[in-house]
Amino acid sequence: MNVLIVFAHPERQSLNGALLDVALSELHAQGHQVQVSDLYAMNWKATVDHDDFPGLKPTDRLKVAAESSREFAAHTLTDDVKAEQEKLLWADTVILQFPLWWFAMPAILKGWVDRVYACGFAYGVGEHSDSRWGDRYGEGVMAGKRAMLIVTTGGWQEHYSARGINGPIDDLLFPIHHGILFYPGFTVLPPFVAYRVDRTDEAKFAVMADDLRERIRTLNDTPPIAYRQQNEGDYQIPTMQLLPDLEEPGVKGFALHLQNKKG
Ligand code: FAD
């Protein structure tokens, strides 16, 4: 299988760098083809602005989604963005790897998403009408591909548990899992999260590396997060609210969008 790893750490000789090496050696051992987008090493441009749209005159007013759609369709987006889009189309599995910074992905990775996820490629796909809100949330250009996060945190696992002060890790990662990955169609695997990593020693690293190797070995068999598909009858149109009779007592917020005993 083809695997793309998008790596967002400014230091290759970091713990994240060491975990990237673990993932790469296991993927190669399994016979997979791998490409790595090492965003800092690539000096990735992280902001969307006029320069992203060569068809726009400097004095033209920039409307990002409209211009993104036009230039994606015309194949005139910048070469760096087109190269990343090609890698996404090539990949069967995409891994985003990053240290948790301020409860989110580092800005350079968010900027990769902002620029690479063009209109017509990752959003604005499919029929938009009174009865259908496009191909998204389980459908779209990335349908059939798997995706997984590799994340390291300074905080303890308990801090990210159901009653933990940081909030549950599944909630913190929901905007990435559901919003960035499931939205354009990826099947999303549970994340690999290494907690409390700032004082990692050799023994702790060995356990972490073993756990990661196991996740890499089972990329194709790991059951995905059971998000509800948008276009399978679970949501009211056009408000896109979950049908009331699919709610389970006590289940609120992000967890509503997981399949449950009622369907
Ligand atoms: P490194 O600093 O490279 O290494 C961590 C430890 O691992 C060090 O002790 C190092 O010696 C050891 N190590 C490295 N490589 C190896 C190896 N091969 N074998 C054995 N040991 C090794 N944390 C949160 O929980 N929530 C947040 O919101 C958050 N926000 C942050 C915001 C910023 C701006 C920053 C800088 C940090 C933040 N952190 C947060 C902490 C951050 O998530 C961790 O520092 C990060 O995940 C550590 O990963 P690293 O790759 O940078 O580790």
XYZ file of C-alpha atoms and ligand atoms in Angstrom:
316
model
C 0.000 0.000 0.000
C 1.006 3.632 -0.482
C 1.427 5.666 2.696
C 1.855 9.407 3.006
C 3.161 10.787 6.301
C 2.763 14.507 6.824
C 5.292 15.333 9.542
C 5.087 18.599 11.475
C 7.987 19.040 13.900
C 10.713 21.678 13.548
C 13.456 19.328 14.764
C 14.194 16.050 13.003
C 16.258 14.926 16.045
C 13.199 15.123 18.305
C 11.132 12.431 19.894
C 8.697 12.913 17.021
C 11.581 12.426 14.628
C 12.514 9.181 16.383
C 8.887 7.999 16.190
C 8.843 8.885 12.488
C 11.881 6.621 12.029
C 10.061 3.817 13.852
C 7.015 4.231 11.597
C 9.143 4.368 8.447
C 11.168 1.282 9.279
C 8.018 -0.709 10.087
C 6.227 0.463 6.935
C 9.233 -0.478 4.806
C 9.518 -3.829 6.588
C 5.887 -4.495 5.635
C 6.694 -3.729 1.986
C 4.713 -0.481 1.757
C 5.648 2.512 -0.420
C 6.082 5.657 1.659
C 6.334 9.376 1.000
C 7.025 11.878 3.771
C 6.091 15.542 3.639
C 8.419 16.993 6.296
C 6.773 20.408 6.441
C 9.502 22.357 8.257
C 12.233 20.799 6.099
C 10.191 21.798 3.039
C 9.855 25.333 4.411
C 6.141 24.916 3.846
C 4.247 28.177 3.387
C 1.574 28.058 6.062
C -0.715 30.950 5.206
C -3.289 31.365 2.483
C -2.939 34.683 0.662
C -2.878 36.280 -2.794
C 0.330 34.435 -3.715
C -1.582 31.129 -3.670
C -3.618 32.175 -6.670
C -1.460 33.042 -9.679
C -4.571 33.919 -11.692
C -5.408 36.806 -9.374
C -4.082 40.315 -9.968
C -2.553 41.924 -6.849
C -5.361 44.493 -6.824
C -8.165 41.902 -7.159
C -10.201 41.216 -4.070
C -9.371 37.723 -2.771
C -12.332 35.461 -2.017
C -10.515 32.337 -0.913
C -13.091 29.615 -1.577
C -14.158 31.037 -4.937
C -10.584 31.502 -6.148
C -9.533 28.122 -4.785
C -12.373 26.487 -6.706
C -11.562 28.335 -9.933
C -7.823 27.642 -9.868
C -8.223 24.032 -8.749
C -10.518 23.403 -11.724
C -8.091 25.201 -14.047
C -5.051 23.315 -12.614
C -3.385 26.635 -11.875
C -2.836 26.317 -8.121
C 0.796 26.686 -7.060
C 3.182 23.778 -7.663
C 3.740 23.092 -3.947
C -0.006 22.677 -3.380
C -0.464 20.548 -6.514
C 2.404 18.266 -5.407
C 0.726 17.648 -2.029
C -2.623 16.984 -3.715
C -0.911 14.417 -5.963
C 0.552 12.726 -2.881
C -2.910 12.554 -1.288
C -4.368 10.996 -4.436
C -1.469 8.512 -4.560
C -1.837 7.449 -0.927
C -4.022 4.623 0.355
C -3.284 5.717 3.921
C -2.398 9.155 5.228
C -0.738 9.745 8.597
C -0.551 13.201 10.150
C 2.190 13.329 12.809
C 2.685 16.207 15.233
C 3.272 17.259 18.850
C 0.124 18.659 20.462
C 0.676 22.415 20.684
C -1.940 24.454 22.486
C -4.402 21.583 22.230
C -4.183 21.559 18.455
C -1.871 20.820 15.543
C 1.127 23.111 14.956
C 0.264 26.070 12.720
C 2.401 24.778 9.846
C 0.234 21.656 9.591
C -2.989 23.630 9.799
C -1.559 25.768 7.003
C -0.911 22.626 4.969
C -4.580 21.723 5.341
C -5.749 25.260 4.567
C -3.766 25.380 1.333
C -3.835 21.779 0.081
C -7.529 21.179 0.774
C -8.723 23.216 -2.204
C -12.371 23.840 -3.054
C -13.438 21.078 -5.425
C -10.782 18.771 -3.967
C -11.567 18.495 -0.247
C -14.722 20.570 0.039
C -17.383 21.798 -2.345
C -17.452 18.282 -3.834
C -20.586 16.611 -5.243
C -24.170 17.717 -5.675
C -25.310 20.640 -3.570
C -29.077 21.005 -3.703
C -32.138 21.253 -1.456
C -31.951 17.513 -0.908
C -28.200 16.928 -0.751
C -25.371 18.766 0.946
C -22.522 17.556 -1.201
C -20.185 14.598 -0.826
C -18.696 15.016 2.618
C -18.517 13.312 6.011
C -17.645 9.861 4.767
C -17.850 10.619 1.052
C -15.653 12.719 -1.203
C -12.324 12.573 -2.989
C -10.621 10.725 -0.093
C -13.266 7.979 0.166
C -11.671 4.555 0.453
C -8.468 5.909 1.999
C -7.549 5.460 5.652
C -6.087 8.146 7.896
C -4.505 8.145 11.342
C -2.892 10.681 13.656
C 0.388 10.168 15.508
C 0.356 12.700 18.353
C 2.633 13.342 21.319
C 1.550 15.308 24.380
C 3.264 16.798 27.392
C 0.130 16.206 29.467
C -0.643 12.962 31.235
C -3.154 10.449 29.882
C -5.321 11.146 32.956
C -5.381 14.864 32.094
C -7.007 13.870 28.789
C -9.463 11.339 30.258
C -13.247 11.764 30.559
C -12.976 13.906 33.723
C -9.480 15.210 33.038
C -8.846 18.946 33.190
C -7.628 19.195 29.584
C -10.800 17.632 28.254
C -11.081 14.171 26.701
C -8.540 13.574 23.944
C -11.301 12.313 21.622
C -13.052 15.670 21.971
C -9.862 17.678 21.407
C -9.035 15.685 18.301
C -12.627 15.691 16.965
C -12.093 18.768 14.751
C -9.173 16.990 13.079
C -10.713 13.524 12.942
C -14.212 14.510 11.932
C -13.662 17.956 10.416
C -10.381 17.537 8.538
C -10.251 13.795 7.828
C -13.788 12.370 7.750
C -15.163 15.462 5.958
C -13.304 14.855 2.661
C -14.025 11.128 2.920
C -11.220 9.451 4.852
C -11.958 6.415 6.995
C -10.476 7.553 10.306
C -8.572 5.195 12.574
C -8.227 5.761 16.320
C -5.166 7.941 16.943
C -1.813 6.810 18.235
C -1.249 9.144 21.192
C 1.940 9.106 23.297
C 1.266 10.961 26.556
C 3.579 12.644 29.056
C 6.518 12.395 26.723
C 8.690 15.273 27.897
C 10.849 13.085 30.142
C 10.983 10.029 27.954
C 13.875 7.693 28.737
C 15.106 4.674 26.788
C 12.752 2.266 28.580
C 9.682 4.422 27.962
C 10.705 5.005 24.370
C 11.043 1.252 23.805
C 7.431 0.690 24.942
C 6.195 3.631 22.848
C 8.034 2.349 19.789
C 6.595 -1.155 20.237
C 3.084 0.269 20.515
C 3.597 2.346 17.388
C 5.014 -0.599 15.436
C 1.887 -2.573 16.340
C -0.372 0.247 15.115
C 1.585 0.438 11.861
C 1.382 -3.342 11.378
C -2.399 -3.246 11.845
C -3.221 -0.150 9.785
C -5.404 -2.185 7.440
C -7.220 -4.189 10.130
C -7.816 -1.613 12.854
C -11.546 -0.850 13.141
C -12.153 2.824 12.309
C -13.924 5.396 14.432
C -17.608 4.698 13.689
C -18.670 8.150 12.520
C -22.091 8.475 10.961
C -22.097 9.160 7.237
C -23.854 12.344 6.208
C -25.826 10.835 3.324
C -27.095 7.620 4.891
C -30.288 8.948 6.398
C -29.166 9.852 9.933
C -29.496 13.634 9.511
C -32.403 15.956 8.808
C -32.085 17.934 5.591
C -31.297 20.813 5.290
C -30.541 21.493 8.974
C -28.127 18.538 9.118
C -29.151 17.719 12.676
C -29.098 14.146 13.889
C -32.592 12.651 13.749
C -34.023 12.859 17.275
C -34.912 9.172 17.429
C -31.243 8.246 16.901
C -30.182 10.063 20.085
C -29.335 7.914 23.061
C -30.103 9.254 26.540
C -27.112 11.053 28.011
C -25.146 11.194 24.748
C -24.420 14.769 23.728
C -21.937 16.868 21.765
C -19.359 15.208 19.540
C -20.381 11.688 20.590
C -23.747 12.166 18.836
C -21.960 11.616 15.544
C -20.865 8.104 16.440
C -23.063 5.168 15.523
C -24.761 3.687 18.567
C -27.103 0.854 19.473
C -29.991 2.690 17.793
C -28.113 2.896 14.513
P 11.304 16.142 22.416
O 11.347 17.410 23.191
O 12.157 16.017 21.218
O 11.619 14.922 23.370
C 10.859 14.649 24.534
C 11.661 13.727 25.429
O 11.896 12.525 24.730
C 13.035 14.277 25.838
O 13.216 13.923 27.176
C 13.976 13.556 24.929
O 15.243 13.391 25.518
C 13.284 12.220 24.781
N 13.653 11.544 23.538
C 13.722 12.083 22.310
N 14.099 11.128 21.418
C 14.281 10.001 22.114
C 14.670 8.686 21.760
N 14.953 8.357 20.510
N 14.733 7.771 22.722
C 14.425 8.091 23.988
N 14.052 9.315 24.400
C 13.969 10.256 23.455
N 1.428 19.480 25.671
C 0.131 19.192 25.920
O -0.167 18.144 26.486
N -0.859 20.037 25.526
C -0.614 21.200 24.886
O -1.545 21.928 24.544
C 0.751 21.546 24.646
N 1.074 22.713 24.028
C 2.381 22.973 23.726
C 2.677 24.135 23.018
C 3.992 24.409 22.676
C 4.292 25.653 21.882
C 5.034 23.524 23.049
C 6.464 23.818 22.685
C 4.741 22.377 23.759
C 3.411 22.075 24.095
N 3.070 20.911 24.756
C 1.759 20.626 25.046
C 4.078 19.864 25.026
C 4.370 19.110 23.730
O 3.232 18.424 23.271
C 5.498 18.124 23.946
O 6.621 18.847 24.367
C 5.802 17.360 22.664
O 4.737 16.501 22.376
C 7.078 16.547 22.819
O 7.403 15.990 21.586
P 8.841 16.328 20.909
O 8.957 15.484 19.717
O 8.948 17.808 20.762
O 9.772 15.811 22.094
